[in-house]
Coordinates of C-alpha atoms in Angstrom, one line a residue:
Chain A
M144 CA 29.3 31.1 2.9
L145 CA 28.8 30.1 6.5
A146 CA 26.9 33.3 7.2
A147 CA 24.7 32.9 4.1
V148 CA 23.9 29.3 5.0
L149 CA 23.0 30.0 8.6
A150 CA 21.0 33.0 7.7
G151 CA 19.0 31.0 5.1
V152 CA 18.3 28.1 7.5
A153 CA 17.4 30.4 10.3
A154 CA 15.1 32.4 8.1
V155 CA 13.2 29.2 7.1
L156 CA 12.9 28.0 10.7
V157 CA 11.6 31.3 11.9
L158 CA 9.3 31.7 8.9
S159 CA 7.8 28.3 9.5
V160 CA 7.3 28.7 13.2
V161 CA 5.8 32.2 12.7
V162 CA 3.4 31.1 10.0
G163 CA 2.5 28.1 12.1
M164 CA 1.8 30.2 15.2
V165 CA -0.2 33.0 13.6
R166 CA -3.6 32.9 15.1
P167 CA -3.1 29.8 17.2
R168 CA -6.3 28.2 18.2
R169 CA -7.2 26.2 21.2
Y170 CA -8.9 23.0 20.3
A171 CA -11.1 21.4 22.9
T172 CA -11.5 18.1 21.1
V173 CA -9.7 16.1 18.5
E174 CA -12.5 16.6 16.0
Q175 CA -12.0 20.4 16.2
F176 CA -8.3 19.9 16.0
Y177 CA -8.6 18.0 12.7
L178 CA -11.7 19.6 11.4
A179 CA -10.1 23.0 11.6
A180 CA -8.5 22.1 8.3
R181 CA -11.8 21.6 6.4
A182 CA -11.9 25.2 5.1
V183 CA -8.6 24.7 3.1
P184 CA -9.2 25.6 -0.6
P185 CA -8.0 23.1 -3.3
L186 CA -5.0 25.2 -4.5
R187 CA -3.6 25.7 -1.0
N188 CA -4.2 22.1 -0.1
G189 CA -2.6 21.1 -3.4
A190 CA 0.5 23.1 -2.5
A191 CA 0.6 21.5 0.9
I192 CA 0.4 18.0 -0.6
S193 CA 3.2 18.9 -3.0
S194 CA 5.2 20.3 -0.1
E195 CA 4.9 17.0 1.8
Y196 CA 5.8 15.0 -1.2
T197 CA 8.9 17.1 -2.2
S198 CA 11.0 15.9 0.7
A199 CA 14.8 15.7 0.9
A200 CA 14.6 12.9 -1.6
A201 CA 12.9 14.9 -4.3
C202 CA 14.8 18.2 -3.7
L203 CA 18.3 16.9 -3.2
G204 CA 18.3 13.1 -3.6
L205 CA 16.9 12.8 -7.1
A206 CA 19.4 15.3 -8.6
G207 CA 22.2 13.6 -6.7
L208 CA 21.1 10.2 -7.9
I209 CA 21.1 11.4 -11.5
A210 CA 24.6 12.7 -11.0
T211 CA 26.0 9.7 -9.4
H212 CA 24.0 6.8 -10.9
G213 CA 23.7 8.0 -14.5
S214 CA 21.1 9.1 -16.9
Q215 CA 18.8 6.2 -16.4
M216 CA 17.8 7.8 -13.1
L217 CA 16.0 10.5 -15.2
W218 CA 13.1 8.1 -15.1
Y219 CA 12.7 8.5 -11.3
P220 CA 11.1 12.0 -11.4
V221 CA 8.7 10.6 -14.1
G222 CA 7.6 7.8 -11.7
A223 CA 7.4 10.1 -8.7
A224 CA 4.8 12.2 -10.4
A225 CA 2.9 9.3 -11.9
G226 CA 1.7 8.1 -8.5
F227 CA -0.6 11.0 -8.1
V228 CA -2.6 10.2 -11.3
V229 CA -3.2 6.7 -9.9
L230 CA -4.1 8.2 -6.5
L231 CA -6.6 10.5 -8.2
A232 CA -8.2 7.9 -10.3
L233 CA -8.6 5.1 -7.7
V234 CA -8.6 6.4 -4.2
V235 CA -9.1 10.1 -3.5
A236 CA -12.8 10.8 -3.7
P237 CA -14.1 7.6 -2.2
L238 CA -11.5 7.9 0.6
R239 CA -12.6 11.4 1.4
R240 CA -16.2 10.4 1.3
S241 CA -15.6 7.6 3.8
G242 CA -14.8 10.4 6.3
T243 CA -11.9 8.5 7.8
Y244 CA -8.8 10.5 8.8
T245 CA -5.9 8.1 8.7
L246 CA -5.3 4.8 6.9
S247 CA -5.8 3.0 10.3
D248 CA -9.2 4.7 10.6
F249 CA -10.1 3.5 7.1
A250 CA -9.2 -0.1 7.9
Q251 CA -11.3 -0.1 11.1
W252 CA -14.2 1.7 9.4
R253 CA -14.2 -0.6 6.4
F254 CA -13.8 -3.9 8.2
G255 CA -14.8 -3.2 11.8
S256 CA -11.7 -4.9 13.1
S257 CA -9.5 -3.3 15.8
G258 CA -6.9 -6.0 15.2
L259 CA -6.6 -4.9 11.6
R260 CA -6.4 -1.3 12.9
R261 CA -3.3 -2.2 15.0
L262 CA -1.7 -4.0 12.0
T263 CA -2.2 -1.0 9.7
T264 CA -0.9 1.4 12.4
C265 CA 2.3 -0.6 12.7
T266 CA 2.8 -0.4 8.9
V267 CA 2.1 3.3 9.0
L268 CA 4.7 3.6 11.7
V269 CA 7.3 1.8 9.8
I270 CA 6.8 3.8 6.6
G271 CA 6.7 7.1 8.6
L272 CA 9.9 6.2 10.5
V273 CA 11.7 5.4 7.2
Y274 CA 10.6 8.8 5.9
L275 CA 11.7 10.7 9.0
V276 CA 15.1 9.0 9.2
A277 CA 15.7 9.9 5.6
Q278 CA 14.9 13.6 6.3
F279 CA 17.1 13.7 9.5
H280 CA 20.0 12.1 7.7
A281 CA 19.8 14.4 4.8
A282 CA 19.6 17.4 7.2
G283 CA 22.7 16.1 9.0
V284 CA 24.6 15.6 5.8
V285 CA 23.7 19.1 4.5
L286 CA 24.5 20.9 7.8
R287 CA 27.9 19.1 8.2
L288 CA 28.8 19.8 4.6
L289 CA 28.0 23.5 4.7
T290 CA 28.9 24.5 8.2
G291 CA 31.1 21.8 9.7
L292 CA 28.7 21.3 12.6
P293 CA 28.1 17.7 13.7
A294 CA 25.3 15.7 11.9
W295 CA 23.1 15.6 15.0
G296 CA 22.8 19.4 14.9
G297 CA 21.0 19.0 11.6
W298 CA 18.7 16.3 13.0
L299 CA 17.7 18.5 15.9
A300 CA 17.3 21.6 13.7
V301 CA 14.6 19.7 11.8
A302 CA 13.1 17.6 14.6
V303 CA 12.5 20.3 17.2
P304 CA 10.7 22.9 15.0
A305 CA 8.7 20.1 13.3
V306 CA 7.5 18.7 16.6
G307 CA 6.8 22.3 17.8
I308 CA 4.6 23.1 14.7
A309 CA 2.8 19.8 14.9
L310 CA 2.1 20.2 18.6
A311 CA 1.1 23.8 18.5
G312 CA -1.4 24.2 15.8
G313 CA -3.0 21.0 14.5
M314 CA -4.0 20.6 10.9
R315 CA -4.8 24.1 9.9
S316 CA -1.4 25.6 10.8
V317 CA 0.4 22.7 9.4
T318 CA -1.4 23.2 6.1
R319 CA -0.5 26.9 6.1
V320 CA 3.2 26.2 6.9
Q321 CA 3.4 23.6 4.2
A322 CA 1.8 25.6 1.5
T323 CA 4.2 28.5 2.3
Q324 CA 7.2 26.2 2.2
F325 CA 6.2 24.7 -1.1
W326 CA 6.2 28.1 -2.8
L327 CA 9.5 28.9 -1.2
K328 CA 11.0 25.6 -2.5
L329 CA 9.6 26.0 -5.9
V330 CA 11.0 29.6 -6.3
V331 CA 14.4 28.8 -4.8
F332 CA 15.1 25.5 -6.6
T333 CA 13.8 26.7 -9.9
G334 CA 15.5 30.1 -9.7
C335 CA 18.9 28.7 -8.7
A336 CA 18.6 26.0 -11.3
L337 CA 18.0 28.6 -14.1
V338 CA 20.9 30.8 -12.9
L339 CA 23.3 27.8 -12.7
W340 CA 22.1 26.4 -16.0
C341 CA 22.6 29.7 -17.8
T342 CA 26.0 30.1 -16.2
W343 CA 27.0 26.8 -17.6
R344 CA 25.5 27.2 -21.0
C345 CA 26.4 30.9 -21.6
L346 CA 29.3 32.0 -19.5
A347 CA 31.5 28.9 -19.1
A348 CA 33.1 27.3 -22.1
P349 CA 30.0 25.9 -23.8
E350 CA 30.5 22.2 -24.1
P351 CA 28.1 19.9 -26.0
L352 CA 25.2 18.5 -23.9
R353 CA 26.4 14.9 -23.4
V354 CA 23.3 13.6 -21.7
A355 CA 23.4 10.3 -23.5
G356 CA 27.1 10.1 -22.8
F357 CA 26.8 9.7 -19.1
A358 CA 24.7 6.6 -19.3
G359 CA 26.5 4.5 -16.7
P360 CA 26.7 4.9 -12.9
Y361 CA 30.0 5.7 -11.2
E362 CA 32.0 2.9 -9.7
G363 CA 30.6 2.0 -6.3
A364 CA 27.3 3.8 -6.8
G365 CA 25.2 2.0 -4.2
T366 CA 21.8 0.4 -4.6
L367 CA 19.3 -0.6 -2.0
A368 CA 16.9 -3.5 -2.8
G369 CA 16.7 -2.6 -6.5
A370 CA 16.5 1.2 -6.1
G371 CA 19.4 2.8 -7.9
D372 CA 19.7 -0.1 -10.3
P373 CA 20.1 1.4 -13.8
S374 CA 19.1 -1.8 -15.7
L375 CA 15.7 -1.8 -17.4
P376 CA 14.0 -4.2 -15.0
G377 CA 15.4 -2.2 -12.1
I378 CA 13.9 1.0 -13.5
L379 CA 10.6 -0.5 -14.2
T380 CA 10.4 -2.0 -10.7
V381 CA 11.0 1.5 -9.2
L382 CA 8.5 3.1 -11.5
L383 CA 5.9 0.5 -10.4
A384 CA 6.6 1.1 -6.7
C385 CA 6.3 4.8 -7.2
A386 CA 3.0 4.6 -9.2
L387 CA 1.3 2.3 -6.7
G388 CA 3.1 3.4 -3.5
T389 CA 2.1 7.1 -3.5
M390 CA -1.4 6.3 -2.4
G391 CA -0.3 4.6 0.8
L392 CA 2.0 7.3 2.1
P393 CA 0.4 8.2 5.4
H394 CA 1.2 11.9 5.2
I395 CA -0.3 12.3 1.7
V396 CA -3.5 10.4 2.5
V397 CA -4.1 12.5 5.6
R398 CA -4.2 15.7 3.4
V399 CA -7.2 14.4 1.5
Y400 CA -9.2 14.9 4.8
A401 CA -8.4 18.6 4.7
N402 CA -11.0 19.1 2.0
P403 CA -14.7 19.4 2.7
D404 CA -15.9 16.8 0.1
G405 CA -14.8 14.3 -2.4
R406 CA -15.0 16.7 -5.3
S407 CA -12.7 19.3 -3.8
A408 CA -10.3 16.5 -2.7
R409 CA -10.0 15.5 -6.3
R410 CA -9.3 19.1 -7.3
S411 CA -6.6 19.3 -4.7
I412 CA -4.8 16.3 -6.1
V413 CA -5.0 17.7 -9.6
A414 CA -3.5 21.0 -8.3
A415 CA -0.8 19.0 -6.6
Q416 CA -0.1 17.1 -9.9
V417 CA 0.4 20.4 -11.8
L418 CA 2.6 21.9 -9.1
L419 CA 4.7 18.7 -8.9
G420 CA 4.9 18.5 -12.6
V421 CA 6.6 21.9 -12.6
F422 CA 8.8 21.0 -9.7
F423 CA 10.0 17.7 -11.1
L424 CA 11.4 19.5 -14.2
V425 CA 14.2 20.8 -11.9
P426 CA 16.1 17.7 -10.5
P427 CA 17.2 16.6 -14.0
L428 CA 18.9 20.1 -14.5
Y429 CA 20.8 19.8 -11.2
G430 CA 21.6 16.2 -12.0
I431 CA 23.2 17.0 -15.3
L432 CA 25.1 20.0 -13.8
G433 CA 26.3 17.8 -11.0
R434 CA 27.5 15.1 -13.3
V435 CA 29.7 17.7 -15.1
H436 CA 30.9 19.8 -12.1
V437 CA 30.9 17.8 -8.9
P438 CA 31.8 14.2 -9.7
D439 CA 32.3 11.8 -6.7
A440 CA 30.1 13.7 -4.2
H441 CA 27.6 12.1 -1.8
S442 CA 24.3 12.1 -3.7
D443 CA 22.5 14.3 -1.2
E444 CA 25.4 16.9 -1.3
V445 CA 25.5 17.4 -5.1
V446 CA 22.9 20.2 -5.3
L447 CA 24.4 22.2 -2.5
L448 CA 28.0 21.9 -3.8
L449 CA 27.1 23.2 -7.3
P450 CA 26.9 27.0 -6.6
S451 CA 30.3 27.3 -5.0
M452 CA 31.9 25.2 -7.7
M453 CA 30.4 27.1 -10.5
L454 CA 30.2 30.7 -9.2
P455 CA 33.1 31.4 -6.7
G456 CA 32.5 34.5 -4.6
A457 CA 29.5 36.3 -3.3
A458 CA 27.1 35.1 -5.9
G459 CA 27.9 31.5 -5.1
N460 CA 27.5 32.1 -1.4
V461 CA 24.1 33.7 -1.8
L462 CA 22.9 30.8 -4.0
T463 CA 24.2 28.3 -1.5
G464 CA 22.4 30.0 1.3
L465 CA 19.1 30.1 -0.7
L466 CA 19.4 26.4 -1.6
A467 CA 20.2 25.5 2.1
A468 CA 17.0 27.4 3.0
G469 CA 15.0 25.5 0.4
A470 CA 16.5 22.2 1.6
F471 CA 15.5 22.9 5.2
A472 CA 12.0 23.9 4.1
A473 CA 11.8 20.4 2.4
F474 CA 13.1 18.6 5.5
L475 CA 10.7 20.5 7.8
A476 CA 7.6 20.1 5.5
T477 CA 7.9 16.4 5.2
S478 CA 8.9 15.8 8.8
C479 CA 6.0 17.8 10.0
G480 CA 3.5 16.1 7.8
V481 CA 4.7 12.6 8.7
L482 CA 4.7 13.4 12.4
V483 CA 1.1 14.7 12.3
A484 CA -0.1 11.7 10.2
V485 CA 1.8 9.0 12.2
G486 CA 1.0 10.7 15.5
G487 CA -2.7 10.7 14.7
A488 CA -2.7 7.0 13.7
V489 CA -0.7 5.8 16.7
S490 CA -2.5 7.9 19.3
S491 CA -6.0 6.8 18.2
C492 CA -4.8 3.2 18.3
V493 CA -3.2 3.0 21.7
S494 CA -5.5 5.1 23.8
R495 CA -8.8 7.0 23.9
V496 CA -8.6 9.8 21.3
S497 CA -7.6 13.1 22.8
V498 CA -5.4 16.0 21.9
T499 CA -3.0 15.1 24.7
S500 CA -2.5 11.5 23.5
F501 CA -1.9 12.9 20.0
R502 CA 0.8 15.2 21.3
V503 CA 2.5 12.4 23.3
A504 CA 2.5 10.2 20.2
V505 CA 4.1 12.9 18.1
A506 CA 6.9 13.4 20.6
V507 CA 7.5 9.7 20.9
V508 CA 7.6 9.1 17.2
A509 CA 10.1 12.0 16.8
V510 CA 12.3 10.6 19.5
A511 CA 12.2 7.1 18.0
A512 CA 13.2 8.5 14.6
L513 CA 16.1 10.4 16.2
G514 CA 17.2 7.2 17.8
M515 CA 17.1 5.3 14.6
A516 CA 19.0 8.1 12.8
A517 CA 21.7 7.8 15.5
L518 CA 21.9 4.0 15.0
T519 CA 22.2 4.1 11.2
S520 CA 24.6 5.7 8.8
P521 CA 23.5 8.2 6.2
G522 CA 22.9 6.7 2.7
S523 CA 21.1 8.3 -0.2
S524 CA 17.8 9.7 0.9
V525 CA 16.1 8.5 -2.4
L526 CA 17.1 4.9 -1.9
L527 CA 15.7 4.9 1.7
V528 CA 12.4 6.6 0.7
L529 CA 12.0 4.1 -2.1
V530 CA 11.9 1.4 0.5
G531 CA 9.0 3.2 2.0
F532 CA 7.3 3.3 -1.4
S533 CA 7.8 -0.4 -2.0
L534 CA 6.4 -1.2 1.4
S535 CA 3.4 1.0 0.8
A536 CA 2.8 -0.4 -2.7
A537 CA 2.8 -4.0 -1.3
T538 CA 0.4 -3.2 1.7
F539 CA -1.7 -0.1 1.5
C540 CA -2.2 -0.1 -2.3
P541 CA -4.1 -3.5 -2.3
L542 CA -5.9 -2.5 0.9
L543 CA -7.2 0.8 -0.6
V544 CA -7.8 -0.4 -4.2
L545 CA -9.6 -3.6 -3.2
G546 CA -11.2 -2.0 -0.1
I547 CA -12.8 0.8 -2.1
W548 CA -13.8 -1.1 -5.2
W549 CA -14.4 -4.7 -4.2
R550 CA -17.1 -5.4 -1.7
R551 CA -16.1 -9.0 -1.0
L552 CA -12.8 -8.1 0.6
T553 CA -12.6 -9.4 4.2
A554 CA -10.4 -8.5 7.2
A555 CA -8.7 -11.9 7.0
G556 CA -7.8 -11.2 3.4
V557 CA -6.3 -7.8 4.3
V558 CA -4.2 -9.4 7.0
A559 CA -3.0 -12.1 4.6
G560 CA -2.1 -9.5 2.1
F561 CA -0.2 -7.4 4.6
V562 CA 1.7 -10.4 5.9
V563 CA 2.7 -11.6 2.5
G564 CA 3.3 -8.2 0.8
G565 CA 4.9 -6.4 3.8
G566 CA 6.7 -9.4 5.1
L567 CA 8.2 -10.2 1.6
T568 CA 9.3 -6.6 1.1
L569 CA 10.9 -6.2 4.5
T570 CA 12.6 -9.7 4.2
L571 CA 14.0 -8.8 0.7
V572 CA 15.3 -5.4 1.8
Y573 CA 16.8 -6.9 4.9
A574 CA 18.5 -9.7 2.9
D575 CA 19.9 -7.0 0.6
L576 CA 21.1 -4.9 3.5
V577 CA 23.0 -7.8 5.1
G578 CA 24.4 -9.0 1.8
L579 CA 22.4 -12.2 1.6
K580 CA 22.0 -13.4 -2.0
A581 CA 18.3 -13.8 -2.5
G582 CA 18.5 -13.8 -6.3
L583 CA 16.2 -12.0 -8.6
A584 CA 13.5 -11.2 -6.0
A585 CA 15.9 -9.2 -3.8
A586 CA 17.0 -7.2 -6.9
Y587 CA 13.4 -6.2 -7.8
P588 CA 11.3 -6.6 -4.6
A589 CA 8.2 -4.6 -5.7
A590 CA 7.8 -6.6 -8.8
F591 CA 7.3 -9.7 -6.7
S592 CA 5.7 -8.4 -3.4
V593 CA 3.0 -6.2 -5.0
P594 CA 1.3 -9.0 -7.1
A595 CA 1.8 -11.4 -4.2
A596 CA 0.0 -9.1 -1.9
F597 CA -2.9 -8.7 -4.3
V598 CA -3.2 -12.4 -4.9
A599 CA -3.1 -13.2 -1.1
M600 CA -5.8 -10.6 -0.4
V601 CA -8.1 -11.8 -3.1
V602 CA -7.7 -15.6 -2.5
T603 CA -8.0 -15.3 1.3
S604 CA -11.1 -13.1 0.9
L605 CA -12.7 -15.6 -1.4
V606 CA -11.9 -18.4 1.1
T607 CA -13.4 -16.4 4.0
R608 CA -16.4 -15.2 2.1
G609 CA -18.7 -15.7 5.0
R610 CA -16.9 -12.9 6.9
V611 CA -17.7 -10.0 4.5
P612 CA -18.9 -7.1 6.8
G613 CA -22.7 -7.1 7.0
N614 CA -22.9 -3.3 6.4
V615 CA -20.7 -3.4 3.3
D616 CA -23.3 -2.0 1.0
A617 CA -23.9 1.0 3.3
L618 CA -20.1 1.5 3.3
M619 CA -19.9 1.3 -0.5
A620 CA -22.8 3.8 -0.8
R621 CA -21.0 6.2 1.5
M622 CA -17.8 6.0 -0.5
H623 CA -19.2 6.2 -4.0
W624 CA -22.3 8.3 -3.7
P625 CA -21.6 12.1 -4.4
E626 CA -22.2 14.1 -1.3
D627 CA -24.5 16.7 -2.9
R628 CA -26.9 14.0 -4.0
S629 CA -27.8 12.8 -0.5
S630 CA -28.7 14.8 2.4
R631 CA -26.7 14.8 5.6
Q632 CA -29.4 12.8 7.3
D633 CA -29.3 10.1 4.7
A634 CA -25.6 9.7 5.1
R635 CA -26.0 9.4 8.8
S636 CA -28.9 7.0 8.7
S637 CA -26.9 4.5 6.6
F638 CA -25.0 3.4 9.7
Chain B
M222 CA -33.1 16.4 -3.1
K223 CA -32.9 12.7 -3.7
R224 CA -33.0 10.2 -1.0
V225 CA -30.9 7.2 -0.9
T226 CA -32.1 4.3 1.1
V227 CA -29.5 1.8 2.0
E228 CA -30.7 -1.7 2.8
R229 CA -29.1 -3.8 5.4
R230 CA -29.1 -7.4 4.4
P231 CA -27.1 -10.3 5.7
A232 CA -24.3 -10.2 3.2
P233 CA -25.7 -11.5 -0.1
V234 CA -22.7 -13.2 -1.6
G235 CA -21.8 -12.4 -5.2
R236 CA -24.7 -10.2 -5.8
V237 CA -24.6 -6.4 -6.0
V238 CA -27.5 -4.8 -4.1
L239 CA -28.9 -2.0 -6.1
E240 CA -30.0 0.9 -3.9
R241 CA -33.1 2.4 -5.5
A242 CA -32.9 6.2 -5.6
A243 CA -36.4 7.4 -4.9
D244 CA -36.8 10.2 -7.4
P245 CA -39.3 12.9 -6.8
H246 CA -38.2 15.0 -9.8
G247 CA -38.4 12.4 -12.5
H248 CA -34.7 12.4 -13.3
D249 CA -33.2 9.1 -14.3
P250 CA -32.5 7.1 -11.2
L251 CA -28.8 6.9 -10.2
S252 CA -27.9 3.9 -8.2
V253 CA -24.8 3.5 -6.1
A254 CA -23.8 0.3 -8.1
R255 CA -24.2 2.1 -11.4
V256 CA -22.1 5.1 -10.3
K257 CA -19.5 2.9 -8.8
A258 CA -19.2 0.7 -11.9
A259 CA -18.9 3.8 -14.2
Q260 CA -16.3 5.4 -12.0
L261 CA -14.4 2.1 -11.8
R262 CA -14.3 1.8 -15.6
Q263 CA -13.1 5.3 -15.9
A264 CA -10.4 4.9 -13.2
L265 CA -9.1 1.6 -14.7
A266 CA -8.9 3.3 -18.1
T267 CA -6.8 6.1 -16.6
V268 CA -4.6 3.6 -14.7
A269 CA -4.1 1.6 -17.8
V270 CA -2.9 4.6 -19.7
V271 CA -0.5 5.6 -16.8
L272 CA 1.0 2.1 -16.6
G273 CA 1.2 1.9 -20.4
V274 CA 3.2 5.2 -20.5
L275 CA 5.3 4.2 -17.5
V276 CA 6.3 0.8 -18.9
G277 CA 6.1 1.8 -22.6
L278 CA 8.4 4.8 -22.6
P279 CA 11.5 3.1 -21.0
L280 CA 10.9 0.0 -23.2
L281 CA 10.7 2.2 -26.3
V282 CA 13.9 4.1 -25.4
A283 CA 15.7 0.8 -24.7
A284 CA 14.5 -0.6 -28.0
L285 CA 15.6 2.5 -30.0
D286 CA 19.0 2.1 -28.4
G287 CA 19.9 5.5 -27.2
P288 CA 18.9 8.4 -29.4
T289 CA 20.3 11.5 -27.7
G290 CA 16.9 13.1 -27.5
W291 CA 15.4 10.6 -25.1
A292 CA 16.2 12.6 -22.0
V293 CA 13.8 15.2 -23.3
L294 CA 11.1 12.5 -23.3
T295 CA 11.5 12.2 -19.5
L296 CA 10.7 16.0 -19.2
A297 CA 7.8 15.7 -21.6
A298 CA 6.2 13.0 -19.3
Q299 CA 5.3 15.7 -16.7
P300 CA 2.9 17.7 -18.9
L301 CA 1.5 14.3 -20.0
W302 CA 0.7 13.4 -16.4
M303 CA -1.0 16.8 -15.9
A304 CA -3.1 16.3 -19.0
I305 CA -4.1 12.8 -17.9
A306 CA -5.0 14.1 -14.4
V307 CA -7.2 16.8 -15.8
W308 CA -8.9 14.4 -18.2
Q309 CA -9.6 12.0 -15.3
L310 CA -11.0 14.8 -13.1
R311 CA -13.4 16.0 -15.8
R312 CA -14.6 12.5 -16.6
A313 CA -15.1 11.6 -12.9
E314 CA -17.0 14.8 -12.3
R315 CA -19.2 14.3 -15.3
L316 CA -20.1 10.8 -14.1
E317 CA -21.4 12.3 -10.9
R318 CA -23.7 14.9 -12.4

């Protein structure tokens, strides 16, 4: 099995680096670096978006959570895909038409405030680090399980190639790497799921499908600030966080910029929705198989333990190797996307924009994430990622929705919303981590912090109504007017 | 080609400024405020449907008290999201024509 696993992981790493390095380009300016991605067609960009979204949490964690926490977790894939419909309806086309690259750029463009830019960059950094740490820990868990190597080997096996791809090529090569990795993940995870499912239903003693019978979680199945809670309010809170949090994930929003106009950006999101809809049919299959065959495993290990438990011998080894390759494609895709997005936001905030500062920022963010991985112990990747969703839903969701559709939003309102929503979420998660009893709010943080953030933004904006940006009508026209209806000159002259 | 002229005014509070689209071809004028309002109505309808499904399905399952087929419902939600996304795309593009 060791040989199959190492071969699978090595193949993915080599494939990613090679695809990323094909026709490397030298970019003189940051604009060229980012604009190189403009020629990406919707289907490929949709595959890249799906690739960034199907991280360790979606590929391994969801299935593991269904196995360890019970059938109520079958709602999580439903919520994970729902966020894209909300993103499509409310955010995508206006955000693309605004012409801003990162969430921080959007905040500065919309409100003309560099203080606000720093605040949003800090939030982007926190969400990005949460995502990176989840990927690194999952990689460590997987590598230790399959090969016996220490966990930090897995962290480095993800961090080093991800930094390399991000530094070498810019947006275009990252897009190509991610689209390739998505197809790999889709084929591997779907194919192995079908083989294992058929093995269980046809070859093994066919037992009745007792899906409804495994309703409860195992003893000691952990929760983190409401995530993993099988009660109805817990499920609804997580679904709300997923639906509203997707739009604020920095690595997803950056992808929108890779399309030439608002219309093709919408089409990319619809393509991603269809691809994700197919992909999210798979975790429930692994979850049910895991519940039957590998009880009491760590939730991120369940998927990779299944082949050797169900098919001893060469077939099991080959499937394990394939799944390990798919898992590393997932770690790499998300890490790469997060590094590019967070690196872009951080570098343009702390210094004059240049390719060098972007590269330094990417390296620093990666090292920070490695440090945080070393200081924490691995939990379930899904629970960690859901903290990122809650934070995003309580900060960037109100910023984007109100900033795009409500012209009276002010910078002071956004700051108030970020402090209330983000502060409340982080406080509740911290209280839950240290075991402080914060009552109902700590059990369902998103249900409290998201409405609170919206209320804080609206009320503060109404109080500071004199500070609505003077050019707000021009900004609204830029976001909502279809590109092909106004000439380039008009779009420019509105500033 | 239509021209959009965007006026700069010192922040008229509570009033939406209509940008007049000068229209050499005699088509009906399309103002930013009107496009935005139409898109917002459509987007809110879509979000309402999504939130309705997202809250309604778990509540329905909980109320029915565990028929064995409910797990299939969670799989059926994925094609539903695709259908809603395609519907939203078509409506949004039509509003921009």
